[in-house]
């Protein structure tokens, strides 16, 4: 196996992102999807929908291809998509964003996060504060950027951070606080108290805030509150989102950054050397999606809430304990009542025992914290109702 060179390798081995000999290993999502394919189990692991999103959006992409939108789009994204993103921020959050200078289209939220971290991290002493468990690419990108990850635990079953833990984590060494709300993998939506404390701490320690809001339209008791809308926050927040979850187009990889012109320019400076540009026929399609009526956005939140209810009932009936989510794609369940002591082992055996795939929460934590999350499993609710019903029926075998 070829070895991955350099300092990133050492940091990544330490963070559990590479195997001990420095070779690449598949992400937990790829591993679990492969397991589902191999065993024929229902894939409640990787978070992608198994149904198409709005027909108008799909049709707009076909039309764009037919009309010849097949070459490099402008570096910041097509003017029309940038306008649609700015309209969306105004419509849902009352945020005034200049589409010319304050919006950047990226290859999904993943590239937006990577480019933002690479652009804004200054030195190996910089600390990046994240809530733990965290989406896996955060630790990888912080390692790539050569900074230090500082984590604040989210504890079962509410998964809200403790304010004293948060205050201890943010110091003058903090370069940025990276906040995912609604949260993957726990389904938590930050309380107003936590949101306010994040902004206060960022001001006190002159840190930037980066938000990952890819589940912004999947909040079950809305509305979603972007950190950029808090008093005094707008100029220090880099807001990131993506079309993948809202329009069920995770394979299109259209994401975006909104921030002040200086911050957007900094992210663009890195983005142009990563992908240069992305997704020309998908950009007009997502512009059409962002302009859909309010009823569409309310509808997807309600549909997802009901799917979580169905999944949660199935998990409870199978004997697991459930932490009901407030937003997003995922429900976390505790397999300890079934005698599980290691969620990774439990998940590897689950296809054979019940024909279902889930993801151990330990995949989203630093190696030192694994024991605290040892029996928790993340299940994706973003699947057809008949799939969730069948999964519930199969999980009943665990009893
Ligand atoms: N952040 C979070 C919290 C996610 O769950 C995901 C993926 N589902 C991403 C970022 C990546 O988004 P994208 O597919 O737009 O790159
Ligand atoms: N975001 C999806 C999840 O959390 C998967 C994305 C990926 O495979 N990288 O399951």
Short mmCIF file of C-alpha atoms and ligand atoms in Angstrom, two decimals:
data_model
loop_
_atom_site.label_atom_id
_atom_site.label_comp_id
_atom_site.label_asym_id
_atom_site.label_seq_id
_atom_site.Cartn_x
_atom_site.Cartn_y
_atom_site.Cartn_z
CA UNK A 1 0.00 0.00 0.00
CA UNK A 2 1.37 3.47 -0.82
CA UNK A 3 2.00 5.57 2.26
CA UNK A 4 0.54 9.02 2.77
CA UNK A 5 3.42 11.41 3.39
CA UNK A 6 4.14 14.13 5.84
CA UNK A 7 2.89 15.69 9.00
CA UNK A 8 -0.72 15.00 8.12
CA UNK A 9 -0.01 11.30 8.35
CA UNK A 10 1.20 11.54 11.94
CA UNK A 11 -1.74 13.73 12.96
CA UNK A 12 -4.19 11.50 11.15
CA UNK A 13 -2.86 8.31 12.74
CA UNK A 14 -3.19 10.01 16.13
CA UNK A 15 -6.79 10.97 15.38
CA UNK A 16 -7.63 7.43 14.26
CA UNK A 17 -8.17 8.55 10.63
CA UNK A 18 -5.44 6.36 9.14
CA UNK A 19 -4.43 2.87 10.17
CA UNK A 20 -1.37 2.61 12.43
CA UNK A 21 0.97 1.91 9.49
CA UNK A 22 -0.17 5.13 7.80
CA UNK A 23 -2.21 3.52 5.06
CA UNK A 24 -5.61 4.81 4.01
CA UNK A 25 -8.68 3.06 5.37
CA UNK A 26 -12.22 3.51 4.06
CA UNK A 27 -14.37 6.02 5.93
CA UNK A 28 -16.88 4.48 8.30
CA UNK A 29 -19.64 5.39 5.81
CA UNK A 30 -17.96 3.57 2.93
CA UNK A 31 -17.21 0.57 5.16
CA UNK A 32 -20.78 0.27 6.41
CA UNK A 33 -22.36 0.80 2.97
CA UNK A 34 -20.10 -1.94 1.58
CA UNK A 35 -21.20 -4.20 4.46
CA UNK A 36 -24.86 -3.52 3.61
CA UNK A 37 -24.28 -4.29 -0.08
CA UNK A 38 -22.31 -7.46 0.74
CA UNK A 39 -24.89 -8.83 3.19
CA UNK A 40 -28.07 -7.49 1.58
CA UNK A 41 -28.88 -5.72 4.87
CA UNK A 42 -30.99 -2.55 5.00
CA UNK A 43 -28.60 0.40 5.01
CA UNK A 44 -29.48 2.66 7.94
CA UNK A 45 -25.78 3.53 8.11
CA UNK A 46 -24.66 6.09 5.54
CA UNK A 47 -26.90 9.15 5.49
CA UNK A 48 -28.31 9.40 1.99
CA UNK A 49 -31.97 9.31 0.95
CA UNK A 50 -33.30 6.40 -1.10
CA UNK A 51 -35.94 8.55 -2.82
CA UNK A 52 -35.55 11.42 -5.26
CA UNK A 53 -36.18 14.99 -4.22
CA UNK A 54 -38.43 17.56 -5.93
CA UNK A 55 -39.14 16.83 -9.61
CA UNK A 56 -38.69 20.51 -10.57
CA UNK A 57 -35.11 20.43 -9.32
CA UNK A 58 -34.24 17.22 -11.18
CA UNK A 59 -35.89 18.54 -14.34
CA UNK A 60 -33.96 21.82 -14.12
CA UNK A 61 -30.68 19.88 -14.13
CA UNK A 62 -31.74 17.88 -17.20
CA UNK A 63 -32.73 21.10 -18.94
CA UNK A 64 -29.43 22.73 -18.02
CA UNK A 65 -27.49 19.83 -19.53
CA UNK A 66 -29.62 19.96 -22.69
CA UNK A 67 -29.08 23.72 -22.89
CA UNK A 68 -25.31 23.27 -22.79
CA UNK A 69 -24.43 24.24 -19.20
CA UNK A 70 -21.63 21.69 -19.34
CA UNK A 71 -18.43 23.70 -19.10
CA UNK A 72 -16.67 25.43 -16.18
CA UNK A 73 -19.00 27.80 -14.34
CA UNK A 74 -17.62 31.05 -12.83
CA UNK A 75 -15.22 30.59 -9.89
CA UNK A 76 -17.60 31.89 -7.24
CA UNK A 77 -20.57 29.98 -8.68
CA UNK A 78 -23.14 31.05 -11.26
CA UNK A 79 -24.56 34.54 -10.59
CA UNK A 80 -28.08 33.12 -10.50
CA UNK A 81 -27.29 30.49 -7.86
CA UNK A 82 -25.46 33.09 -5.77
CA UNK A 83 -28.54 35.33 -6.04
CA UNK A 84 -30.79 32.41 -5.03
CA UNK A 85 -28.58 31.69 -1.98
CA UNK A 86 -28.73 35.36 -0.94
CA UNK A 87 -32.55 35.37 -1.39
CA UNK A 88 -32.76 32.19 0.71
CA UNK A 89 -30.75 33.73 3.56
CA UNK A 90 -33.03 36.78 3.49
CA UNK A 91 -36.28 34.80 3.20
CA UNK A 92 -35.63 32.31 5.99
CA UNK A 93 -33.32 34.21 8.35
CA UNK A 94 -33.59 37.92 7.52
CA UNK A 95 -29.87 37.93 6.71
CA UNK A 96 -28.79 40.42 4.04
CA UNK A 97 -26.02 38.84 1.98
CA UNK A 98 -24.35 40.40 -1.06
CA UNK A 99 -24.48 37.77 -3.81
CA UNK A 100 -21.46 39.30 -5.56
CA UNK A 101 -19.03 39.36 -2.66
CA UNK A 102 -20.46 37.34 0.22
CA UNK A 103 -21.37 34.00 -1.40
CA UNK A 104 -19.16 31.20 -2.68
CA UNK A 105 -20.44 27.96 -4.25
CA UNK A 106 -18.44 24.85 -3.34
CA UNK A 107 -18.29 21.12 -4.04
CA UNK A 108 -20.66 20.27 -1.20
CA UNK A 109 -20.32 21.35 2.40
CA UNK A 110 -17.32 19.01 2.57
CA UNK A 111 -15.22 21.22 0.31
CA UNK A 112 -16.55 24.36 1.97
CA UNK A 113 -15.37 23.03 5.34
CA UNK A 114 -12.00 21.92 4.00
CA UNK A 115 -11.31 25.19 2.18
CA UNK A 116 -12.46 27.24 5.17
CA UNK A 117 -10.24 25.39 7.63
CA UNK A 118 -7.23 25.45 5.29
CA UNK A 119 -7.78 29.17 4.63
CA UNK A 120 -8.35 30.35 8.18
CA UNK A 121 -5.97 28.23 10.23
CA UNK A 122 -2.74 30.16 10.81
CA UNK A 123 -0.37 28.07 12.86
CA UNK A 124 0.13 24.63 14.41
CA UNK A 125 -0.74 26.22 17.77
CA UNK A 126 -4.20 27.22 16.61
CA UNK A 127 -6.99 25.37 18.37
CA UNK A 128 -10.25 24.43 16.70
CA UNK A 129 -13.09 23.78 19.13
CA UNK A 130 -15.70 21.22 18.05
CA UNK A 131 -18.50 19.36 19.77
CA UNK A 132 -17.85 15.66 20.15
CA UNK A 133 -19.07 13.33 18.62
CA UNK A 134 -18.32 15.23 15.39
CA UNK A 135 -18.77 14.69 11.67
CA UNK A 136 -15.70 12.74 10.58
CA UNK A 137 -14.29 15.22 8.07
CA UNK A 138 -13.73 17.84 10.80
CA UNK A 139 -10.87 15.97 12.46
CA UNK A 140 -9.41 15.04 9.07
CA UNK A 141 -9.39 18.65 7.84
CA UNK A 142 -8.05 20.05 11.10
CA UNK A 143 -5.22 17.50 10.79
CA UNK A 144 -4.69 18.46 7.12
CA UNK A 145 -4.51 22.13 8.11
CA UNK A 146 -2.02 21.23 10.84
CA UNK A 147 -3.91 22.59 13.85
CA UNK A 148 -5.15 21.13 17.15
CA UNK A 149 -8.65 19.75 17.66
CA UNK A 150 -10.19 20.60 21.05
CA UNK A 151 -13.43 18.82 21.81
CA UNK A 152 -16.43 19.57 24.02
CA UNK A 153 -18.45 16.46 24.86
CA UNK A 154 -22.15 16.07 24.05
CA UNK A 155 -23.64 13.59 26.49
CA UNK A 156 -26.47 11.10 26.12
CA UNK A 157 -29.42 11.57 25.94
CA UNK A 158 -29.89 15.34 25.37
CA UNK A 159 -26.51 15.90 23.67
CA UNK A 160 -26.36 19.60 24.64
CA UNK A 161 -22.90 20.81 25.62
CA UNK A 162 -22.29 21.75 29.26
CA UNK A 163 -21.63 25.50 29.38
CA UNK A 164 -18.69 25.11 31.77
CA UNK A 165 -17.08 22.55 29.46
CA UNK A 166 -17.54 25.00 26.60
CA UNK A 167 -16.04 27.90 28.61
CA UNK A 168 -13.02 25.79 29.52
CA UNK A 169 -12.44 24.76 25.88
CA UNK A 170 -12.47 28.24 24.34
CA UNK A 171 -9.33 30.27 25.15
CA UNK A 172 -7.10 32.86 23.49
CA UNK A 173 -5.55 29.97 21.56
CA UNK A 174 -8.89 29.23 19.89
CA UNK A 175 -8.76 30.18 16.23
CA UNK A 176 -12.24 29.03 15.46
CA UNK A 177 -15.27 27.32 16.91
CA UNK A 178 -16.77 24.86 14.43
CA UNK A 179 -20.46 24.29 15.10
CA UNK A 180 -22.72 21.75 13.42
CA UNK A 181 -26.38 22.57 14.10
CA UNK A 182 -28.60 20.52 13.65
CA UNK A 183 -26.02 17.98 14.65
CA UNK A 184 -24.73 14.85 12.97
CA UNK A 185 -24.55 12.25 14.50
CA UNK A 186 -26.64 13.05 17.60
CA UNK A 187 -29.69 14.87 16.17
CA UNK A 188 -29.26 17.67 18.73
CA UNK A 189 -30.33 21.24 17.96
CA UNK A 190 -28.44 23.76 20.07
CA UNK A 191 -30.37 25.58 22.79
CA UNK A 192 -30.59 29.38 22.66
CA UNK A 193 -28.39 29.50 25.77
CA UNK A 194 -25.62 27.51 24.05
CA UNK A 195 -25.84 29.58 20.87
CA UNK A 196 -25.50 32.81 22.85
CA UNK A 197 -22.56 31.46 24.85
CA UNK A 198 -20.72 30.43 21.66
CA UNK A 199 -20.98 33.97 20.30
CA UNK A 200 -19.99 35.52 23.66
CA UNK A 201 -16.92 33.29 23.91
CA UNK A 202 -15.89 33.96 20.30
CA UNK A 203 -16.08 37.70 20.97
CA UNK A 204 -14.19 37.46 24.26
CA UNK A 205 -11.36 35.42 22.73
CA UNK A 206 -11.49 36.97 19.26
CA UNK A 207 -12.20 33.64 17.59
CA UNK A 208 -14.03 33.01 14.35
CA UNK A 209 -17.12 30.78 14.16
CA UNK A 210 -17.67 28.31 11.34
CA UNK A 211 -21.15 26.80 11.10
CA UNK A 212 -22.15 23.61 9.32
CA UNK A 213 -25.88 23.97 8.69
CA UNK A 214 -26.47 21.23 6.12
CA UNK A 215 -29.58 20.08 8.05
CA UNK A 216 -30.99 23.63 8.35
CA UNK A 217 -34.36 22.62 6.86
CA UNK A 218 -34.70 19.48 8.96
CA UNK A 219 -35.47 21.04 12.35
CA UNK A 220 -38.54 19.44 13.90
CA UNK A 221 -39.60 22.25 16.20
CA UNK A 222 -38.34 25.14 14.17
CA UNK A 223 -37.26 27.56 13.19
CA UNK A 224 -33.57 26.95 12.63
CA UNK A 225 -31.49 29.80 14.06
CA UNK A 226 -28.19 30.43 12.26
CA UNK A 227 -25.44 31.71 14.55
CA UNK A 228 -24.86 34.54 12.03
CA UNK A 229 -28.23 36.02 13.07
CA UNK A 230 -27.16 36.57 16.70
CA UNK A 231 -26.35 40.16 17.68
CA UNK A 232 -22.75 41.03 16.84
CA UNK A 233 -22.02 37.66 15.25
CA UNK A 234 -22.39 38.22 11.54
CA UNK A 235 -18.87 39.48 10.83
CA UNK A 236 -17.14 36.60 12.59
CA UNK A 237 -19.25 33.74 11.25
CA UNK A 238 -18.52 31.68 8.15
CA UNK A 239 -21.86 29.96 7.41
CA UNK A 240 -21.75 26.74 5.43
CA UNK A 241 -24.62 24.75 3.95
CA UNK A 242 -25.40 22.35 1.16
CA UNK A 243 -28.17 21.31 -1.19
CA UNK A 244 -27.63 17.60 -0.56
CA UNK A 245 -29.97 17.11 2.41
CA UNK A 246 -32.60 19.73 1.54
CA UNK A 247 -33.21 18.48 -2.01
CA UNK A 248 -32.15 14.82 -1.61
CA UNK A 249 -29.27 15.36 -4.03
CA UNK A 250 -26.30 14.22 -1.95
CA UNK A 251 -24.47 13.06 -5.09
CA UNK A 252 -24.57 16.47 -6.76
CA UNK A 253 -22.17 18.06 -4.29
CA UNK A 254 -23.42 21.63 -4.40
CA UNK A 255 -22.65 23.53 -1.22
CA UNK A 256 -21.98 27.13 -0.29
CA UNK A 257 -20.31 29.56 2.05
CA UNK A 258 -21.74 32.91 3.12
CA UNK A 259 -19.60 35.35 5.09
CA UNK A 260 -18.10 38.85 4.88
CA UNK A 261 -16.24 39.64 1.63
CA UNK A 262 -12.82 39.23 3.28
CA UNK A 263 -13.63 35.80 4.67
CA UNK A 264 -15.22 34.62 1.42
CA UNK A 265 -12.13 35.80 -0.51
CA UNK A 266 -9.90 33.81 1.85
CA UNK A 267 -11.97 30.64 1.33
CA UNK A 268 -12.08 31.21 -2.43
CA UNK A 269 -8.28 31.48 -2.48
CA UNK A 270 -8.11 27.85 -1.30
CA UNK A 271 -11.20 26.52 -3.08
CA UNK A 272 -9.87 27.48 -6.49
CA UNK A 273 -6.87 25.20 -5.97
CA UNK A 274 -8.96 22.29 -4.74
CA UNK A 275 -11.72 21.90 -7.34
CA UNK A 276 -11.48 25.29 -9.13
CA UNK A 277 -15.24 25.14 -9.85
CA UNK A 278 -17.98 22.51 -9.67
CA UNK A 279 -21.33 21.21 -10.88
CA UNK A 280 -22.34 23.59 -13.70
CA UNK A 281 -25.68 21.95 -14.64
CA UNK A 282 -26.56 21.40 -10.99
CA UNK A 283 -26.11 25.05 -10.04
CA UNK A 284 -29.22 26.31 -11.93
CA UNK A 285 -31.16 23.33 -10.61
CA UNK A 286 -30.31 24.16 -6.99
CA UNK A 287 -31.16 27.81 -7.65
CA UNK A 288 -34.64 26.59 -8.66
CA UNK A 289 -34.80 24.47 -5.50
CA UNK A 290 -33.89 27.34 -3.20
CA UNK A 291 -36.76 29.34 -4.72
CA UNK A 292 -39.41 26.65 -4.02
CA UNK A 293 -42.35 27.83 -1.88
CA UNK A 294 -42.23 27.68 1.92
CA UNK A 295 -44.56 24.67 1.91
CA UNK A 296 -41.83 22.50 0.36
CA UNK A 297 -39.39 23.30 3.17
CA UNK A 298 -41.98 22.78 5.91
CA UNK A 299 -42.98 19.52 4.24
CA UNK A 300 -39.53 17.94 4.29
CA UNK A 301 -39.09 18.72 7.98
CA UNK A 302 -42.46 17.15 8.83
CA UNK A 303 -41.77 14.08 6.69
CA UNK A 304 -38.40 13.54 8.34
CA UNK A 305 -39.86 14.04 11.84
CA UNK A 306 -42.46 11.34 11.14
CA UNK A 307 -39.77 8.98 9.82
CA UNK A 308 -37.77 9.42 13.03
CA UNK A 309 -40.89 8.58 15.03
CA UNK A 310 -41.35 5.37 13.03
CA UNK A 311 -37.69 4.41 13.36
CA UNK A 312 -37.62 5.29 17.06
CA UNK A 313 -40.67 3.08 17.72
CA UNK A 314 -38.97 0.18 15.92
CA UNK A 315 -35.76 0.61 17.89
CA UNK A 316 -37.63 0.77 21.21
CA UNK A 317 -39.68 -2.30 20.34
CA UNK A 318 -36.41 -4.11 19.62
CA UNK A 319 -35.22 -3.30 23.14
CA UNK A 320 -32.87 -0.37 22.48
CA UNK A 321 -33.11 2.96 24.29
CA UNK A 322 -33.67 5.93 22.01
CA UNK A 323 -32.60 9.59 22.23
CA UNK A 324 -35.28 11.34 20.14
CA UNK A 325 -33.60 13.78 17.74
CA UNK A 326 -34.59 17.44 17.35
CA UNK A 327 -33.32 17.66 13.77
CA UNK A 328 -31.38 16.07 10.93
CA UNK A 329 -31.14 12.58 9.47
CA UNK A 330 -30.11 10.49 12.48
CA UNK A 331 -31.48 8.83 15.60
CA UNK A 332 -29.01 7.60 18.23
CA UNK A 333 -29.92 4.49 20.22
CA UNK A 334 -28.25 2.73 23.14
CA UNK A 335 -27.71 -0.99 22.55
CA UNK A 336 -26.63 -1.63 26.17
CA UNK A 337 -30.08 -2.97 27.18
CA UNK A 338 -29.46 -5.75 24.64
CA UNK A 339 -26.21 -6.63 26.34
CA UNK A 340 -23.94 -4.77 23.90
CA UNK A 341 -20.67 -3.51 25.35
CA UNK A 342 -18.98 -2.39 22.11
CA UNK A 343 -21.09 -0.65 19.45
CA UNK A 344 -18.54 -1.37 16.71
CA UNK A 345 -18.82 -5.12 17.35
CA UNK A 346 -22.58 -4.80 17.67
CA UNK A 347 -22.78 -3.01 14.29
CA UNK A 348 -20.51 -5.51 12.53
CA UNK A 349 -22.77 -8.35 13.75
CA UNK A 350 -26.06 -6.54 13.13
CA UNK A 351 -26.46 -7.51 9.43
CA UNK A 352 -26.25 -11.17 10.39
CA UNK A 353 -28.43 -10.86 13.49
CA UNK A 354 -31.10 -8.57 12.07
CA UNK A 355 -30.35 -7.65 8.45
CA UNK A 356 -29.81 -3.97 9.30
CA UNK A 357 -26.74 -1.70 9.20
CA UNK A 358 -26.09 1.12 11.69
CA UNK A 359 -22.97 3.10 12.55
CA UNK A 360 -21.26 3.01 15.96
CA UNK A 361 -21.02 6.45 17.56
CA UNK A 362 -17.41 5.66 18.41
CA UNK A 363 -16.63 6.41 14.73
CA UNK A 364 -17.32 10.08 15.49
CA UNK A 365 -15.10 10.56 18.55
CA UNK A 366 -11.40 10.85 19.34
CA UNK A 367 -9.78 7.56 20.40
CA UNK A 368 -9.52 8.73 24.06
CA UNK A 369 -13.30 9.27 24.26
CA UNK A 370 -14.45 5.97 22.77
CA UNK A 371 -15.28 4.43 26.14
CA UNK A 372 -17.83 7.21 26.82
CA UNK A 373 -19.82 6.30 23.71
CA UNK A 374 -19.17 2.56 23.74
CA UNK A 375 -22.74 1.30 23.32
CA UNK A 376 -24.38 3.98 21.13
CA UNK A 377 -25.42 3.41 17.52
CA UNK A 378 -26.49 5.95 14.87
CA UNK A 379 -29.38 4.95 12.60
CA UNK A 380 -30.37 6.95 9.49
CA UNK A 381 -34.07 7.83 9.18
CA UNK A 382 -33.70 9.32 5.68
CA UNK A 383 -35.05 6.16 4.02
CA UNK A 384 -38.43 5.22 2.54
CA UNK A 385 -41.17 4.44 5.07
CA UNK A 386 -41.45 0.86 3.83
CA UNK A 387 -37.69 0.43 4.42
CA UNK A 388 -38.02 1.80 7.97
CA UNK A 389 -41.00 -0.50 8.60
CA UNK A 390 -39.10 -3.50 7.29
CA UNK A 391 -36.06 -2.50 9.41
CA UNK A 392 -38.29 -2.33 12.50
CA UNK A 393 -39.71 -5.77 11.75
CA UNK A 394 -36.21 -7.19 11.32
CA UNK A 395 -34.85 -5.48 14.43
CA UNK A 396 -37.56 -7.20 16.46
CA UNK A 397 -35.40 -10.34 16.06
CA UNK A 398 -33.00 -8.80 18.60
CA UNK A 399 -35.48 -9.25 21.43
N1 LIG B 1 -21.57 18.14 7.34
C1 LIG B 1 -22.40 17.26 7.90
C2 LIG B 1 -22.78 17.43 9.31
C3 LIG B 1 -22.88 16.19 7.14
O1 LIG B 1 -23.70 15.30 7.70
C4 LIG B 1 -22.48 16.07 5.81
C5 LIG B 1 -22.87 14.92 4.93
N2 LIG B 1 -23.97 14.45 4.98
C6 LIG B 1 -21.64 17.02 5.26
C7 LIG B 1 -21.19 18.03 6.06
C8 LIG B 1 -21.19 16.93 3.85
O2 LIG B 1 -22.05 17.58 3.00
P1 LIG B 1 -21.87 17.50 1.42
O3 LIG B 1 -22.37 16.18 0.98
O4 LIG B 1 -22.67 18.65 0.93
O5 LIG B 1 -20.42 17.66 1.13
N1 LIG B 2 -23.01 12.69 5.71
C1 LIG B 2 -23.32 11.31 5.53
C2 LIG B 2 -23.41 10.66 6.89
O1 LIG B 2 -23.10 11.28 7.87
C3 LIG B 2 -22.32 10.55 4.71
C4 LIG B 2 -21.32 11.33 3.98
C5 LIG B 2 -20.14 10.51 3.56
O2 LIG B 2 -20.26 9.34 3.21
N2 LIG B 2 -19.00 11.09 3.62
O3 LIG B 2 -23.74 9.52 6.97
#
